[in-house]
mmCIF file of C-alpha atoms in Angstrom:
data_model
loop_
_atom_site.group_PDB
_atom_site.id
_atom_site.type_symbol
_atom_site.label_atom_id
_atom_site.label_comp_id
_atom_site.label_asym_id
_atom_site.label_seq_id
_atom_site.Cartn_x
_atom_site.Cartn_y
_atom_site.Cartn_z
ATOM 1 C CA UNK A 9 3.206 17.004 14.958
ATOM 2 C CA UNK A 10 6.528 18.242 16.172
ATOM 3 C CA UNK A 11 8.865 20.500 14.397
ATOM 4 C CA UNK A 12 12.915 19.666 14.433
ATOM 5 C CA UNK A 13 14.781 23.123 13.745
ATOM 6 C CA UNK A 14 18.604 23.946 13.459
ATOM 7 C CA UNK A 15 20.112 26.234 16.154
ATOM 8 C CA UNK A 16 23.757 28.540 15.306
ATOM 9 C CA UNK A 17 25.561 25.595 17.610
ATOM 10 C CA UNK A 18 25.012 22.652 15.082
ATOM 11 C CA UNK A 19 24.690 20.407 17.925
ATOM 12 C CA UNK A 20 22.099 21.759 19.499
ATOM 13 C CA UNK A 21 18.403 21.132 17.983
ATOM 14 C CA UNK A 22 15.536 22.377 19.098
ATOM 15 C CA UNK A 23 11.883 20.186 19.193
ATOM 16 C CA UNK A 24 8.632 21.464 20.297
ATOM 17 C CA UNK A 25 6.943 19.177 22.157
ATOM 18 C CA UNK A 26 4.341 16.546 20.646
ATOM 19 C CA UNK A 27 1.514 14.459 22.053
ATOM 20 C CA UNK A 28 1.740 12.333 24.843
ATOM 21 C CA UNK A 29 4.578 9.547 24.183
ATOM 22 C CA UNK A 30 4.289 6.163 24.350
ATOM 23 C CA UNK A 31 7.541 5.367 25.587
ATOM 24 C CA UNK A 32 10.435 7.870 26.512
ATOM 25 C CA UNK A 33 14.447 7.335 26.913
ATOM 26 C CA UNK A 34 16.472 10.041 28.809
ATOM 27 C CA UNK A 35 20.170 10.280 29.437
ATOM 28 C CA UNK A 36 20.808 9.063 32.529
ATOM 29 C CA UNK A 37 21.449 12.706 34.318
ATOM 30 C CA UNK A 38 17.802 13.357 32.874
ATOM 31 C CA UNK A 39 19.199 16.654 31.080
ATOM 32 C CA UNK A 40 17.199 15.732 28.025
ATOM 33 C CA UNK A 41 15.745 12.662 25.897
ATOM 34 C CA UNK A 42 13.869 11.046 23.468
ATOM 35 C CA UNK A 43 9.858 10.674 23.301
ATOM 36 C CA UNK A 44 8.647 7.686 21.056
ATOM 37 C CA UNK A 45 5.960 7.744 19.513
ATOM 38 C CA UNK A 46 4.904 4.185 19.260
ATOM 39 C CA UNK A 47 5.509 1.097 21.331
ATOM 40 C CA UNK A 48 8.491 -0.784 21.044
ATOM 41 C CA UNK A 49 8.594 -4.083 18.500
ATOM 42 C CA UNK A 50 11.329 -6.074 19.555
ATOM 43 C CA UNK A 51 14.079 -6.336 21.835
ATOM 44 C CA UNK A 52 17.552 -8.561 21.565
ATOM 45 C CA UNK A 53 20.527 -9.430 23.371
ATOM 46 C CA UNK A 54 23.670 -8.409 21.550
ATOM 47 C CA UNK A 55 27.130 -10.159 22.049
ATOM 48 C CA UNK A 56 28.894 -7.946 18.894
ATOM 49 C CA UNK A 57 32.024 -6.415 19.831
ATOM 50 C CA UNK A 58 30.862 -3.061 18.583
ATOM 51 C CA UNK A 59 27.623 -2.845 20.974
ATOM 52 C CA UNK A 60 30.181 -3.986 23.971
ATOM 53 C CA UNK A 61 32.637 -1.411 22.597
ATOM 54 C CA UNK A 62 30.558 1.929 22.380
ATOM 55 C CA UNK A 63 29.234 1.174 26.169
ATOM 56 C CA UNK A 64 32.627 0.884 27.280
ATOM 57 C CA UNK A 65 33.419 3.881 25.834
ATOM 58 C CA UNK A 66 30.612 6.454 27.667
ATOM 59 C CA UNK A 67 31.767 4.018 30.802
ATOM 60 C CA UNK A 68 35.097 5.166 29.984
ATOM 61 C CA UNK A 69 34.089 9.283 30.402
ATOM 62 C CA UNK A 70 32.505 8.379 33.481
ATOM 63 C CA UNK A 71 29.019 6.439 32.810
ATOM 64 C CA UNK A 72 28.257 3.470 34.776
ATOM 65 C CA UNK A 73 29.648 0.385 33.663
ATOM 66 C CA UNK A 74 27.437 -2.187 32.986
ATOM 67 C CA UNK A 75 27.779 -5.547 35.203
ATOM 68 C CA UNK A 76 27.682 -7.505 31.728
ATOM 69 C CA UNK A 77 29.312 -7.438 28.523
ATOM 70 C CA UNK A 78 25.615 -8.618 26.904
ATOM 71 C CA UNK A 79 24.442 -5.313 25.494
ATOM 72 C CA UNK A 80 20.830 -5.240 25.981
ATOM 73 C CA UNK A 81 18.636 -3.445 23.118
ATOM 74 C CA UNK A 82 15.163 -2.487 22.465
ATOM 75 C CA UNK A 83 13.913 -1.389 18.590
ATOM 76 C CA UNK A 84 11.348 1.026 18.143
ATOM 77 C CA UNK A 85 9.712 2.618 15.106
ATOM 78 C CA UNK A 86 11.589 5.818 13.705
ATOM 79 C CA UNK A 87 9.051 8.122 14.634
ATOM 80 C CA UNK A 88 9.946 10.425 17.728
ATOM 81 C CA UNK A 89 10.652 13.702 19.273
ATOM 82 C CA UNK A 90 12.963 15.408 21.590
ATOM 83 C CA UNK A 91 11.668 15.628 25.098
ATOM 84 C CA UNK A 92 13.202 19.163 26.061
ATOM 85 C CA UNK A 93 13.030 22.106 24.216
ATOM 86 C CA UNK A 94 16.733 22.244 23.288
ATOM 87 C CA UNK A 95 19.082 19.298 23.506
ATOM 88 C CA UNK A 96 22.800 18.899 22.928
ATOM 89 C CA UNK A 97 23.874 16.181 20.717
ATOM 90 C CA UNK A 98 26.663 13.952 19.264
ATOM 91 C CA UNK A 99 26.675 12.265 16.278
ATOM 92 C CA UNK A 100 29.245 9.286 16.315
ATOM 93 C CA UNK A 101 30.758 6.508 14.531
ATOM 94 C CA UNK A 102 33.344 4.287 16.280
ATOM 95 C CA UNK A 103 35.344 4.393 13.156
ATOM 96 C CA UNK A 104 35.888 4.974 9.665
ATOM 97 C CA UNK A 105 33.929 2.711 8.036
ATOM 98 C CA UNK A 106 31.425 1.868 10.918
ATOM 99 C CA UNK A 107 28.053 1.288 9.636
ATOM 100 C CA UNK A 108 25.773 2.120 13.188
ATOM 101 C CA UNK A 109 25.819 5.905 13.647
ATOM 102 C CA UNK A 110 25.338 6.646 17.426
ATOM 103 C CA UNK A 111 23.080 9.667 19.192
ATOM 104 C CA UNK A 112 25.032 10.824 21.811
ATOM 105 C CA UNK A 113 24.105 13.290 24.627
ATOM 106 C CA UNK A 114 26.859 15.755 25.567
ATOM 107 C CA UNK A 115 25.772 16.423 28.793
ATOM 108 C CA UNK A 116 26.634 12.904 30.303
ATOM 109 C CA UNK A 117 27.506 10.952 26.890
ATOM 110 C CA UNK A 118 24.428 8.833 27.279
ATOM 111 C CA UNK A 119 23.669 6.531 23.636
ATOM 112 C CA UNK A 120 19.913 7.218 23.141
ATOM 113 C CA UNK A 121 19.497 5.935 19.496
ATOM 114 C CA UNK A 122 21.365 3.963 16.872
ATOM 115 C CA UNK A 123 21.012 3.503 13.095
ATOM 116 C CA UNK A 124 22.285 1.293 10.878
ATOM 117 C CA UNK A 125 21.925 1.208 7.060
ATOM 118 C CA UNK A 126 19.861 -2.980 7.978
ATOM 119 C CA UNK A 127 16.958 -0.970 9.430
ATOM 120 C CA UNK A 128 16.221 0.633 6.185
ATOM 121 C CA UNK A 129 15.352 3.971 8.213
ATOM 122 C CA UNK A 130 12.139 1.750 9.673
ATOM 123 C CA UNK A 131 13.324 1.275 13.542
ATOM 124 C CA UNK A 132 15.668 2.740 15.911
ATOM 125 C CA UNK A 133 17.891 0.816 18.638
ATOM 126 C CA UNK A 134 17.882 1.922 21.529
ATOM 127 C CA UNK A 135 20.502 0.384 24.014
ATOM 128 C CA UNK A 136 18.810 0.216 27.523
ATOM 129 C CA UNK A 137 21.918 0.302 29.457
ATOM 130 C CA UNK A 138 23.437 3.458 28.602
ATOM 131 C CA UNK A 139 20.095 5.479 29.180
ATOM 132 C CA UNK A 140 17.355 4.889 30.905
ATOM 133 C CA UNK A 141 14.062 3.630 29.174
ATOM 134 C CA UNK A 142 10.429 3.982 30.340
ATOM 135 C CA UNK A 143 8.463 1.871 28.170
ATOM 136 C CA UNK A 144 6.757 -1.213 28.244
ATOM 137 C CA UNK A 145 9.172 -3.976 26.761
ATOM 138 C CA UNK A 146 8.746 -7.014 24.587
ATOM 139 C CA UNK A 147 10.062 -10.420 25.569
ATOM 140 C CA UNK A 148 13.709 -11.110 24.741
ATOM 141 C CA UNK A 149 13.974 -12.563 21.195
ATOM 142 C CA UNK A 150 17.167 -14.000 20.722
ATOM 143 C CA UNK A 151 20.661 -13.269 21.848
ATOM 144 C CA UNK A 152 22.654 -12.219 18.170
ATOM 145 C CA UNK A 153 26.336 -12.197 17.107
ATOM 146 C CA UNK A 154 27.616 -14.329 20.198
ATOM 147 C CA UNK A 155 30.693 -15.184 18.033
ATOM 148 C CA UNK A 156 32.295 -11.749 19.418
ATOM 149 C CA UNK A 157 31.569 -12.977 23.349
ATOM 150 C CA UNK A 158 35.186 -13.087 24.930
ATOM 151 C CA UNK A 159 35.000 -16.281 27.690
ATOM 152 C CA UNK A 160 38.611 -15.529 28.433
ATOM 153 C CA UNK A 161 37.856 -11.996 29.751
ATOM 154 C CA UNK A 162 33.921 -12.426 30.433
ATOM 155 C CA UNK A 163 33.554 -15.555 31.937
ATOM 156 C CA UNK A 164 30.268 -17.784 30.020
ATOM 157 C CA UNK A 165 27.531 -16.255 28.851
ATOM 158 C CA UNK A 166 24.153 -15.963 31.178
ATOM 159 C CA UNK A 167 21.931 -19.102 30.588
ATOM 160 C CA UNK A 168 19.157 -18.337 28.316
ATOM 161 C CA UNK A 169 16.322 -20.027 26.178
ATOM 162 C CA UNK A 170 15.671 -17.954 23.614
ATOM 163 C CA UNK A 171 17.456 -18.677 20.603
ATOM 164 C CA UNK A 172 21.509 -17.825 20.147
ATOM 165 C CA UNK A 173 22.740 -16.727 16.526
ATOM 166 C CA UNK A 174 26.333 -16.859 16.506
ATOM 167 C CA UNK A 175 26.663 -14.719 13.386
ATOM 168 C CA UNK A 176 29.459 -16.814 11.834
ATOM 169 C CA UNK A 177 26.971 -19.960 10.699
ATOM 170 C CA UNK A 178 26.797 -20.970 7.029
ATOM 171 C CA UNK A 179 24.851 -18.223 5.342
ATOM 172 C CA UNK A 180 21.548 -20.193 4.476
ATOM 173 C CA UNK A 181 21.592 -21.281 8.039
ATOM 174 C CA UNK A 182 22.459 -17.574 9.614
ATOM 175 C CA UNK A 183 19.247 -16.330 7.307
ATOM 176 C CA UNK A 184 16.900 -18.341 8.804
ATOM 177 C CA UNK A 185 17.876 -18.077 12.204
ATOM 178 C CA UNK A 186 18.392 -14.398 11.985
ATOM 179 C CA UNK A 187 14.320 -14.175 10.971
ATOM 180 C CA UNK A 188 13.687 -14.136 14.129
ATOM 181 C CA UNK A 189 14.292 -10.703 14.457
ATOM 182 C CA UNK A 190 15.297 -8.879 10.839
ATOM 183 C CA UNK A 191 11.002 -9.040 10.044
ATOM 184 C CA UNK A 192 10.717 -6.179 12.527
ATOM 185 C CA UNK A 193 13.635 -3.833 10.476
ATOM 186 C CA UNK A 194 10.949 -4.473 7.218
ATOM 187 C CA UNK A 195 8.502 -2.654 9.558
ATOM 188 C CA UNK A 196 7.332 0.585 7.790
ATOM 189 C CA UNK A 197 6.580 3.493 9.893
ATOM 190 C CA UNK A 198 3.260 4.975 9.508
ATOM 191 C CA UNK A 199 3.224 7.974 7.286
ATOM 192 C CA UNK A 200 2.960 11.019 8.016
ATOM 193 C CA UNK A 201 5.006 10.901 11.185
ATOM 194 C CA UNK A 202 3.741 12.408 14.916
ATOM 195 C CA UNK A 203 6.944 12.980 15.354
ATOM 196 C CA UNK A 204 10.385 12.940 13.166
ATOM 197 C CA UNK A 205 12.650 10.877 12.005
ATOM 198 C CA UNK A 206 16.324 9.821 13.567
ATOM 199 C CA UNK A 207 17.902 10.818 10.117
ATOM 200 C CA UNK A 208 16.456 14.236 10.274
ATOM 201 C CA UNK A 209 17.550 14.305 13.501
ATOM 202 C CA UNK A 210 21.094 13.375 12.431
ATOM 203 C CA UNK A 211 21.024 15.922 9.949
ATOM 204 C CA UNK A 212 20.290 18.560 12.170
ATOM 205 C CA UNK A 213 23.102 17.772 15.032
ATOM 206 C CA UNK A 214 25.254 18.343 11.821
ATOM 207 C CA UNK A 215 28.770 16.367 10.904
ATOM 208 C CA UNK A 216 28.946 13.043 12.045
ATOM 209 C CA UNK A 217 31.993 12.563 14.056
ATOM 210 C CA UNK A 218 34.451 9.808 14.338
ATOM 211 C CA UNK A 219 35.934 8.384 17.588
ATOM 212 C CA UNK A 220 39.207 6.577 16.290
ATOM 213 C CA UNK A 221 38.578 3.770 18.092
ATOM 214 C CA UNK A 222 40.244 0.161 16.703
ATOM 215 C CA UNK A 223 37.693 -2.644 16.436
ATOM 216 C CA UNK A 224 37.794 -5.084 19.001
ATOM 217 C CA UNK A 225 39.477 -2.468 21.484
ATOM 218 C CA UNK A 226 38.116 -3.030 25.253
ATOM 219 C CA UNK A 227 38.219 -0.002 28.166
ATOM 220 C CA UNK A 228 39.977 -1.444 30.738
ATOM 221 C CA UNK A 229 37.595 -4.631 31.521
ATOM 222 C CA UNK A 230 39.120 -6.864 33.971
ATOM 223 C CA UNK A 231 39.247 -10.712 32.718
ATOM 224 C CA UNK A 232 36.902 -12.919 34.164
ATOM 225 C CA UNK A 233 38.244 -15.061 36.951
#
């Protein structure tokens, strides 16, 4: 079992190491990262504007920008650990009133893990192209929330043939389609933890903190041509 502890800095936390991981995601200078502690359940394509938005931003302090505005995410259950012994985190919102709180490294601004009240504390997102994931990864199961995907500046979306949930149907219709992928946040984690929890996590990094930035706001992406 590993054992989260608060540090004077509030942003730094400190995690002794735990069994052998099943998967791990590091920030993409390798400073520090993530060990989880089971396999991953599920992984999506996201068109929201808010996915697109937060990896503009880390592009935006001098990340690599991804070749696509399709954010690409993999869900795992909320049981992990800190890789090094002492990591320097952010905790983020894009703005008041933004429901996914974001782990952010300080060292390169790398987005390890997100939470959002839907998950019910039972899985953690982890979007693959702002850090870099070794893990074995389940098939794409949809692409979600396409009704944010900007033609005008992105050109079409990629072909694909997995389902494609706009996000604006009719509700009974959005419910069903959106099965495809809410059984996994009804996933329960496996008490008692080998690891921790992203909350606790969270709790120890300290206030959350609030980037400002307006919904819908893009980081200097050319339009498509």
């Amino acid at each position: 079992r590993a054992f989260l502890s608060r540090s004077a800095d509030s942003s730094v936390c400190a995690l002794r190491r735990g069994p052998p991981s099943m998967a791990t995601v590091r920030c993409l200078c390798g400073g520090t990262g993530l060990r989880f502690h089971k396999p991953a359940v599920m992984r999506l394509e996201c068109g929201c504007r808010d996915c697109r938005q937060a990896r503009e931003y880390v592009a935006s302090l001098g990340d690599p920008r991804s070749p696509s505005a399709l954010s690409n995410i993999a869900y795992f259950p909320n049981d992990l650990s800190i890789l090094d012994g002492k990591a320097s985190f952010r905790r983020t919102l894009l703005r008041e009133g933004g429901r996914s709180t974001r782990l952010m490294t300080c060292c390169c601004h790398s987005i390890l893990a997100v939470d959002h009240p839907n998950y019910g504390g039972n899985v953690v997102l982890v979007p693959t192209q702002t850090c870099a994931v070794d893990a074995d990864l389940p098939k794409v199961a949809a692409r979600v929330y396409m009704k944010d995907w900007e033609p005008h500046r992105d050109g079409p979306p990629p072909d694909t043939d997995v389902p494609v949930i706009r996000g604006d149907e009719p509700t009974e219709e959005k419910n069903r389609k959106a099965e495809v992928y809410r059984w996994a946040f009804r996933q329960t984690v496996p008490q008692p933890r080998e690891g921790t929890s992203l909350q606790d996590l969270f709790d120890a990094v300290g206030p959350v903190e609030v980037l400002g930035l307006d919904e819908g706001h893009r980081f200097d992406n050319p339009p498509a041509s």
